[in-house]
Short mmCIF file of C-alpha atoms in Angstrom, two decimals:
data_model
loop_
_atom_site.label_atom_id
_atom_site.label_comp_id
_atom_site.label_asym_id
_atom_site.label_seq_id
_atom_site.Cartn_x
_atom_site.Cartn_y
_atom_site.Cartn_z
CA UNK D 659 -44.02 -35.99 11.90
CA UNK D 660 -40.72 -36.70 10.20
CA UNK D 661 -37.71 -36.35 12.50
CA UNK D 662 -35.39 -33.56 11.40
CA UNK D 663 -31.75 -34.47 11.05
CA UNK D 664 -28.76 -33.40 8.99
CA UNK D 665 -27.16 -35.45 6.26
CA UNK D 666 -23.90 -35.48 8.23
CA UNK D 667 -25.69 -36.88 11.30
CA UNK D 668 -27.44 -39.55 9.22
CA UNK D 669 -24.17 -40.61 7.61
CA UNK D 670 -22.43 -40.75 10.99
CA UNK D 671 -25.19 -42.94 12.37
CA UNK D 672 -24.93 -45.23 9.35
CA UNK D 673 -21.16 -45.51 9.76
CA UNK D 674 -21.53 -46.34 13.46
CA UNK D 675 -24.01 -49.08 12.54
CA UNK D 676 -21.76 -50.30 9.71
CA UNK D 677 -24.48 -49.99 7.07
CA UNK D 678 -24.64 -48.46 3.60
CA UNK D 679 -26.07 -44.94 3.46
CA UNK D 680 -26.07 -44.10 -0.26
CA UNK D 681 -27.58 -45.78 -3.31
CA UNK D 682 -27.21 -44.73 -6.95
CA UNK D 683 -30.24 -46.32 -8.62
CA UNK D 684 -30.73 -46.19 -12.39
CA UNK D 685 -34.53 -46.28 -12.55
CA UNK D 686 -34.49 -46.80 -16.33
CA UNK D 687 -32.07 -47.07 -19.24
CA UNK D 688 -34.52 -45.24 -21.51
CA UNK D 689 -32.99 -42.08 -22.92
CA UNK D 690 -34.15 -39.58 -25.54
CA UNK D 691 -30.68 -38.11 -26.13
CA UNK D 692 -27.97 -39.51 -28.41
CA UNK D 693 -24.90 -38.36 -26.53
CA UNK D 694 -21.33 -38.53 -27.79
CA UNK D 695 -19.99 -39.42 -24.32
CA UNK D 696 -22.61 -41.98 -23.31
CA UNK D 697 -24.13 -44.99 -25.04
CA UNK D 698 -26.84 -45.83 -22.52
CA UNK D 699 -29.40 -44.76 -25.13
CA UNK D 700 -28.27 -47.65 -27.35
CA UNK D 701 -29.32 -50.34 -24.85
CA UNK D 702 -32.98 -50.35 -25.87
CA UNK D 703 -32.24 -49.58 -29.50
CA UNK D 704 -30.31 -52.86 -29.73
CA UNK D 705 -32.51 -54.81 -27.27
CA UNK D 706 -35.94 -53.14 -27.03
CA UNK D 707 -37.38 -56.13 -25.14
CA UNK D 708 -35.08 -55.40 -22.17
CA UNK D 709 -37.28 -52.53 -21.05
CA UNK D 710 -39.86 -55.11 -19.97
CA UNK D 711 -37.31 -56.44 -17.45
CA UNK D 712 -37.06 -53.17 -15.52
CA UNK D 713 -38.20 -53.55 -11.93
CA UNK D 714 -41.81 -52.99 -10.98
CA UNK D 715 -42.84 -50.86 -8.02
CA UNK D 716 -43.35 -54.09 -6.06
CA UNK D 717 -39.74 -55.12 -6.80
CA UNK D 718 -38.51 -51.66 -5.86
CA UNK D 719 -40.39 -51.69 -2.56
CA UNK D 720 -38.86 -55.05 -1.69
CA UNK D 721 -35.38 -53.67 -2.32
CA UNK D 722 -35.80 -50.39 -0.44
CA UNK D 723 -37.13 -52.27 2.59
CA UNK D 724 -33.63 -53.77 2.96
CA UNK D 725 -31.82 -50.43 3.37
CA UNK D 726 -31.68 -47.52 5.79
CA UNK D 727 -30.46 -44.87 3.36
CA UNK D 728 -29.50 -41.27 4.05
CA UNK D 729 -28.80 -40.41 0.42
CA UNK D 730 -30.47 -41.61 -2.77
CA UNK D 731 -29.71 -40.73 -6.39
CA UNK D 732 -32.37 -41.65 -8.95
CA UNK D 733 -30.52 -41.66 -12.25
CA UNK D 734 -30.74 -43.31 -15.67
CA UNK D 735 -30.86 -43.14 -18.69
CA UNK D 736 -33.13 -40.16 -18.40
CA UNK D 737 -34.91 -40.79 -15.07
CA UNK D 738 -37.82 -38.45 -15.85
CA UNK D 739 -38.89 -40.80 -18.66
CA UNK D 740 -40.04 -43.22 -15.96
CA UNK D 741 -43.72 -42.31 -15.39
CA UNK D 742 -43.78 -43.53 -11.78
CA UNK D 743 -40.62 -41.67 -10.71
CA UNK D 744 -42.41 -39.79 -7.93
CA UNK D 745 -43.84 -43.08 -6.61
CA UNK D 746 -40.31 -44.50 -6.38
CA UNK D 747 -39.30 -41.53 -4.22
CA UNK D 748 -42.34 -42.06 -1.97
CA UNK D 749 -41.54 -45.77 -1.59
CA UNK D 750 -37.90 -44.99 -0.80
CA UNK D 751 -38.82 -42.57 1.97
CA UNK D 752 -41.43 -44.89 3.47
CA UNK D 753 -38.77 -47.54 4.11
CA UNK D 754 -35.85 -45.24 4.87
CA UNK D 755 -36.72 -42.85 7.73
CA UNK D 756 -33.25 -41.27 7.69
CA UNK D 757 -33.42 -40.36 3.99
CA UNK D 758 -32.16 -36.77 3.95
CA UNK D 759 -30.91 -36.17 0.40
CA UNK D 760 -32.47 -37.09 -2.95
CA UNK D 761 -30.61 -36.18 -6.15
CA UNK D 762 -32.03 -36.41 -9.67
CA UNK D 763 -29.92 -35.70 -12.77
CA UNK D 764 -31.67 -34.82 -16.03
CA UNK D 765 -30.86 -33.86 -19.61
CA UNK D 766 -33.66 -31.30 -19.32
CA UNK D 767 -35.43 -32.52 -22.45
CA UNK D 768 -39.00 -32.40 -21.08
CA UNK D 769 -39.32 -29.21 -19.02
CA UNK D 770 -42.94 -29.46 -17.89
CA UNK D 771 -42.72 -33.19 -17.14
CA UNK D 772 -39.62 -32.60 -15.03
CA UNK D 773 -41.18 -29.75 -13.07
CA UNK D 774 -44.42 -31.67 -12.51
CA UNK D 775 -42.57 -34.71 -11.18
CA UNK D 776 -40.39 -32.60 -8.87
CA UNK D 777 -43.55 -30.89 -7.64
CA UNK D 778 -45.15 -34.25 -6.86
CA UNK D 779 -42.06 -35.48 -5.04
CA UNK D 780 -42.07 -32.30 -2.93
CA UNK D 781 -45.79 -32.71 -2.20
CA UNK D 782 -45.75 -36.43 -1.46
CA UNK D 783 -42.51 -36.73 0.54
CA UNK D 784 -40.87 -34.85 3.38
CA UNK D 785 -37.29 -35.44 2.23
CA UNK D 786 -35.30 -32.48 3.57
CA UNK D 787 -33.03 -31.88 0.58
CA UNK D 788 -33.97 -32.54 -3.04
CA UNK D 789 -31.45 -31.58 -5.73
CA UNK D 790 -31.92 -31.70 -9.49
CA UNK D 791 -28.93 -31.27 -11.83
CA UNK D 792 -29.51 -30.16 -15.42
CA UNK D 793 -26.75 -31.21 -17.83
CA UNK D 794 -25.06 -28.56 -19.96
CA UNK D 795 -22.28 -29.41 -22.43
CA UNK D 796 -21.65 -26.07 -24.14
CA UNK D 797 -23.32 -23.14 -25.88
CA UNK D 798 -26.39 -24.00 -27.95
CA UNK D 799 -24.84 -25.39 -31.14
CA UNK D 800 -22.19 -27.45 -29.35
CA UNK D 801 -24.61 -28.73 -26.70
CA UNK D 802 -27.05 -29.98 -29.35
CA UNK D 803 -24.19 -31.56 -31.29
CA UNK D 804 -22.89 -33.47 -28.25
CA UNK D 805 -26.41 -34.46 -27.15
CA UNK D 806 -27.22 -35.64 -30.67
CA UNK D 807 -30.65 -33.97 -30.74
CA UNK D 808 -31.54 -30.60 -32.25
CA UNK D 809 -33.24 -28.27 -29.76
CA UNK D 810 -31.93 -30.05 -26.65
CA UNK D 811 -30.17 -26.87 -25.41
CA UNK D 812 -33.38 -24.84 -25.58
CA UNK D 813 -35.26 -27.50 -23.64
CA UNK D 814 -32.51 -27.80 -21.01
CA UNK D 815 -32.45 -24.01 -20.56
CA UNK D 816 -36.22 -23.92 -20.16
CA UNK D 817 -36.07 -26.75 -17.62
CA UNK D 818 -33.41 -24.90 -15.63
CA UNK D 819 -35.40 -21.66 -15.66
CA UNK D 820 -38.65 -23.36 -14.61
CA UNK D 821 -36.92 -25.30 -11.84
CA UNK D 822 -35.35 -22.09 -10.52
CA UNK D 823 -38.87 -20.71 -10.10
CA UNK D 824 -39.96 -23.53 -7.77
CA UNK D 825 -40.45 -21.88 -4.42
CA UNK D 826 -39.50 -24.50 -1.86
CA UNK D 827 -36.77 -24.41 0.77
CA UNK D 828 -36.27 -28.16 0.34
CA UNK D 829 -35.37 -27.94 -3.36
CA UNK D 830 -32.34 -26.67 -5.30
CA UNK D 831 -31.42 -26.86 -8.98
CA UNK D 832 -27.84 -27.15 -10.23
CA UNK D 833 -26.04 -27.15 -13.58
CA UNK D 834 -23.68 -30.07 -14.33
CA UNK D 835 -20.92 -29.59 -16.91
CA UNK D 836 -18.89 -32.62 -17.98
CA UNK D 837 -15.39 -31.77 -19.18
CA UNK D 838 -14.07 -33.60 -22.23
CA UNK D 839 -11.97 -33.03 -25.33
CA UNK D 840 -15.24 -32.45 -27.19
CA UNK D 841 -16.10 -29.25 -25.30
CA UNK D 842 -12.58 -28.05 -24.53
CA UNK D 843 -12.48 -24.37 -23.65
CA UNK D 844 -16.28 -23.99 -23.64
CA UNK D 845 -17.05 -24.06 -19.91
CA UNK D 846 -17.52 -20.36 -19.26
CA UNK D 847 -19.27 -19.77 -22.60
CA UNK D 848 -21.67 -22.58 -21.71
CA UNK D 849 -22.43 -21.10 -18.29
CA UNK D 850 -22.89 -17.63 -19.77
CA UNK D 851 -25.35 -19.06 -22.31
CA UNK D 852 -27.56 -20.03 -19.34
CA UNK D 853 -26.91 -16.67 -17.61
CA UNK D 854 -25.31 -18.46 -14.66
CA UNK D 855 -24.13 -16.03 -12.00
CA UNK D 856 -24.05 -18.23 -8.87
CA UNK D 857 -21.16 -20.62 -9.47
CA UNK D 858 -21.68 -22.53 -6.22
CA UNK D 859 -24.69 -24.06 -8.01
CA UNK D 860 -22.50 -25.53 -10.76
CA UNK D 861 -21.09 -29.07 -10.68
CA UNK D 862 -18.04 -29.61 -12.89
CA UNK D 863 -17.01 -33.20 -13.53
CA UNK D 864 -14.97 -35.10 -16.14
CA UNK D 865 -15.94 -37.64 -18.76
CA UNK D 866 -15.25 -41.25 -17.80
CA UNK D 867 -15.38 -44.49 -19.73
CA UNK D 868 -17.16 -47.39 -18.02
CA UNK D 869 -19.58 -50.27 -18.52
CA UNK D 870 -22.35 -48.04 -17.16
CA UNK D 871 -21.96 -45.51 -19.97
CA UNK D 872 -21.28 -48.25 -22.53
CA UNK D 873 -18.00 -46.60 -23.52
CA UNK D 874 -14.44 -47.86 -23.81
CA UNK D 875 -11.21 -46.26 -22.58
CA UNK D 876 -9.92 -43.64 -25.01
CA UNK D 877 -8.36 -40.17 -24.79
CA UNK D 878 -11.21 -38.10 -23.35
CA UNK D 879 -9.22 -35.11 -22.17
CA UNK D 880 -6.61 -32.58 -23.23
CA UNK D 881 -4.65 -29.99 -21.25
CA UNK D 882 -7.65 -27.74 -21.72
CA UNK D 883 -9.56 -29.80 -19.15
CA UNK D 884 -6.98 -28.79 -16.55
CA UNK D 885 -7.08 -25.16 -17.67
CA UNK D 886 -10.85 -25.09 -17.33
CA UNK D 887 -10.68 -26.51 -13.81
CA UNK D 888 -8.32 -23.69 -12.81
CA UNK D 889 -10.57 -21.16 -14.49
CA UNK D 890 -13.65 -22.50 -12.77
CA UNK D 891 -11.99 -22.65 -9.35
CA UNK D 892 -11.05 -18.99 -9.62
CA UNK D 893 -14.77 -18.23 -9.52
CA UNK D 894 -15.03 -19.94 -6.13
CA UNK D 895 -12.77 -17.52 -4.26
CA UNK D 896 -15.78 -16.11 -2.46
CA UNK D 897 -17.74 -19.34 -2.49
CA UNK D 898 -20.23 -20.14 0.25
CA UNK D 899 -19.31 -22.52 3.05
CA UNK D 900 -21.89 -25.08 1.87
CA UNK D 901 -20.00 -25.43 -1.42
CA UNK D 902 -16.89 -26.82 0.29
CA UNK D 903 -17.46 -30.41 -0.88
CA UNK D 904 -17.85 -29.23 -4.48
CA UNK D 905 -14.67 -27.17 -4.25
CA UNK D 906 -12.67 -30.04 -2.77
CA UNK D 907 -14.07 -32.39 -5.41
CA UNK D 908 -13.02 -30.13 -8.30
CA UNK D 909 -9.54 -29.54 -6.85
CA UNK D 910 -9.06 -33.30 -6.55
CA UNK D 911 -10.51 -33.81 -10.04
CA UNK D 912 -7.44 -32.04 -11.39
CA UNK D 913 -5.24 -34.48 -9.47
CA UNK D 914 -7.22 -37.40 -10.85
CA UNK D 915 -6.70 -36.18 -14.42
CA UNK D 916 -2.94 -35.84 -13.80
CA UNK D 917 -2.68 -39.23 -12.03
CA UNK D 918 -1.59 -37.62 -8.76
CA UNK D 919 -4.64 -38.42 -6.63
CA UNK D 920 -3.52 -40.74 -3.84
CA UNK D 921 -4.36 -41.60 -0.25
CA UNK D 922 -8.16 -41.42 -0.40
CA UNK D 923 -9.48 -45.01 -0.30
CA UNK D 924 -12.78 -45.45 -2.10
CA UNK D 925 -15.82 -46.30 0.05
CA UNK D 926 -17.94 -47.77 -2.77
CA UNK D 927 -19.09 -51.32 -2.18
CA UNK D 928 -19.39 -50.58 1.53
CA UNK D 929 -20.93 -47.16 2.15
CA UNK D 930 -22.55 -46.86 -1.29
CA UNK D 931 -23.71 -49.03 -4.18
CA UNK D 932 -25.04 -48.84 -7.72
CA UNK D 933 -28.31 -50.58 -8.60
CA UNK D 934 -29.31 -51.11 -12.22
CA UNK D 935 -32.92 -51.08 -13.53
CA UNK D 936 -33.17 -54.88 -13.26
CA UNK D 937 -32.16 -55.23 -9.61
CA UNK D 938 -28.51 -56.12 -10.15
CA UNK D 939 -26.25 -54.60 -7.51
CA UNK D 940 -22.76 -53.28 -8.31
CA UNK D 941 -20.19 -51.58 -6.07
CA UNK D 942 -20.27 -48.48 -8.30
CA UNK D 943 -20.89 -47.27 -11.84
CA UNK D 944 -17.30 -47.97 -12.91
CA UNK D 945 -16.68 -51.62 -11.95
CA UNK D 946 -18.36 -54.20 -14.18
CA UNK D 947 -18.41 -56.67 -11.31
CA UNK D 948 -21.97 -57.35 -10.14
CA UNK D 949 -22.52 -58.63 -6.62
CA UNK D 950 -25.81 -60.24 -7.62
CA UNK D 951 -29.52 -59.64 -8.12
CA UNK D 952 -31.20 -58.41 -4.94
CA UNK D 953 -34.69 -59.14 -6.20
CA UNK D 954 -33.73 -62.82 -6.05
CA UNK D 955 -31.55 -62.83 -2.91
CA UNK D 956 -31.42 -60.40 -0.02
CA UNK D 957 -28.93 -57.54 0.08
CA UNK D 958 -27.07 -59.15 2.98
CA UNK D 959 -26.99 -62.57 1.35
CA UNK D 960 -25.55 -61.13 -1.86
CA UNK D 961 -22.79 -59.27 0.01
CA UNK D 962 -21.78 -62.33 2.01
CA UNK D 963 -20.85 -64.43 -1.03
CA UNK D 964 -17.19 -65.22 -1.70
CA UNK D 965 -17.40 -63.27 -4.95
CA UNK D 966 -18.67 -60.14 -3.19
CA UNK D 967 -16.06 -60.37 -0.44
CA UNK D 968 -13.37 -60.59 -3.13
CA UNK D 969 -14.74 -57.52 -4.96
CA UNK D 970 -14.85 -55.47 -1.76
CA UNK D 971 -11.28 -56.53 -0.94
CA UNK D 972 -10.09 -55.29 -4.35
CA UNK D 973 -11.67 -51.89 -3.72
CA UNK D 974 -10.09 -51.66 -0.26
CA UNK D 975 -6.72 -52.53 -1.76
CA UNK D 976 -7.12 -49.85 -4.43
CA UNK D 977 -6.99 -52.32 -7.34
CA UNK D 978 -10.30 -51.25 -8.88
CA UNK D 979 -10.28 -49.32 -12.23
CA UNK D 980 -10.38 -45.99 -10.39
CA UNK D 981 -12.58 -42.99 -11.09
CA UNK D 982 -13.49 -39.57 -9.73
CA UNK D 983 -17.15 -39.05 -10.50
CA UNK D 984 -19.51 -37.20 -8.15
CA UNK D 985 -21.54 -40.43 -7.88
CA UNK D 986 -18.67 -42.11 -6.05
CA UNK D 987 -16.28 -39.34 -4.99
CA UNK D 988 -18.54 -37.20 -2.81
CA UNK D 989 -19.04 -39.89 -0.17
CA UNK D 990 -15.29 -40.56 -0.13
CA UNK D 991 -14.70 -36.86 0.54
CA UNK D 992 -17.34 -36.78 3.28
CA UNK D 993 -15.86 -39.79 5.06
CA UNK D 994 -12.24 -38.67 4.60
CA UNK D 995 -12.79 -34.91 4.87
CA UNK D 996 -9.57 -33.97 6.77
CA UNK D 997 -7.45 -36.04 4.36
CA UNK D 998 -9.40 -34.75 1.33
CA UNK D 999 -8.97 -31.13 2.45
CA UNK D 1000 -5.26 -31.67 2.95
CA UNK D 1001 -4.85 -33.37 -0.44
CA UNK D 1002 -6.77 -30.59 -2.19
CA UNK D 1003 -4.47 -27.91 -0.75
CA UNK D 1004 -1.20 -29.42 -1.94
CA UNK D 1005 0.02 -29.18 -5.55
#
């Protein structure tokens, strides 16, 4: 029987051993949305042959056998377009006995496929905590406009409603709203359009430009982004204790957007990594500085190269591009919780 343990315990054990505990793995770059804030969908429009280079289950098994993960995010593209998604989760658990948290973001475009795959993951694994986040950009008309596909809001809403009906203590569904100048002032209207009443199940983040999204730096925010953060945080006054990381993250998001976030060294490239669909390992989703391909060389071999050591040194020194996405920020908060709490309390 699977040994029960908390995520905090697993992370502590990983830190004591000096090993990575989180992996953000883009299982595919396929995407059926045409989003304003993300150009991942263009990758296979411009180079359709690249999809054939995505890792096979055999490749994936080889890679997961090199880790002892506590936390895994299976992202994309739209991860639920990968037909063997549930098999990837099974493989990950089989090689990572301390795997405690699995997160899966989705655009919600295929409600029944999403629910069926979550069901299979719940049936075929014993992972203690499985979270699915459904993206929401605004009320119906705006959401469809920003997603570039008519009817996407209706599908996302249906996905959210069906996922809420899954009766399993190991599973939770969240809404993720990405702030940008394109949906300024629409946060609460968006949440109301989904009849959201439990705000501790809402993740608010901010649009970023990076090589991962295929976007270039440009003005993505206005003062309204800051106003919406304040408005959202007011809803957390009676938030549950388990939402503390989310609350700290959003408070520090405001500091990030005003260039006043300091004193929280990033742990990416050491505690966590980003893996693309072809087996190329990066420190995170923001830095376009690959360590190497870990289908061709082992994880440890790749990290021991002079290039990798130099990349890790840059991150430690704080000379990386900088970001504050949940993919990278949550583990920094967990590892620096006293400092993060203190920073979030001061103006």
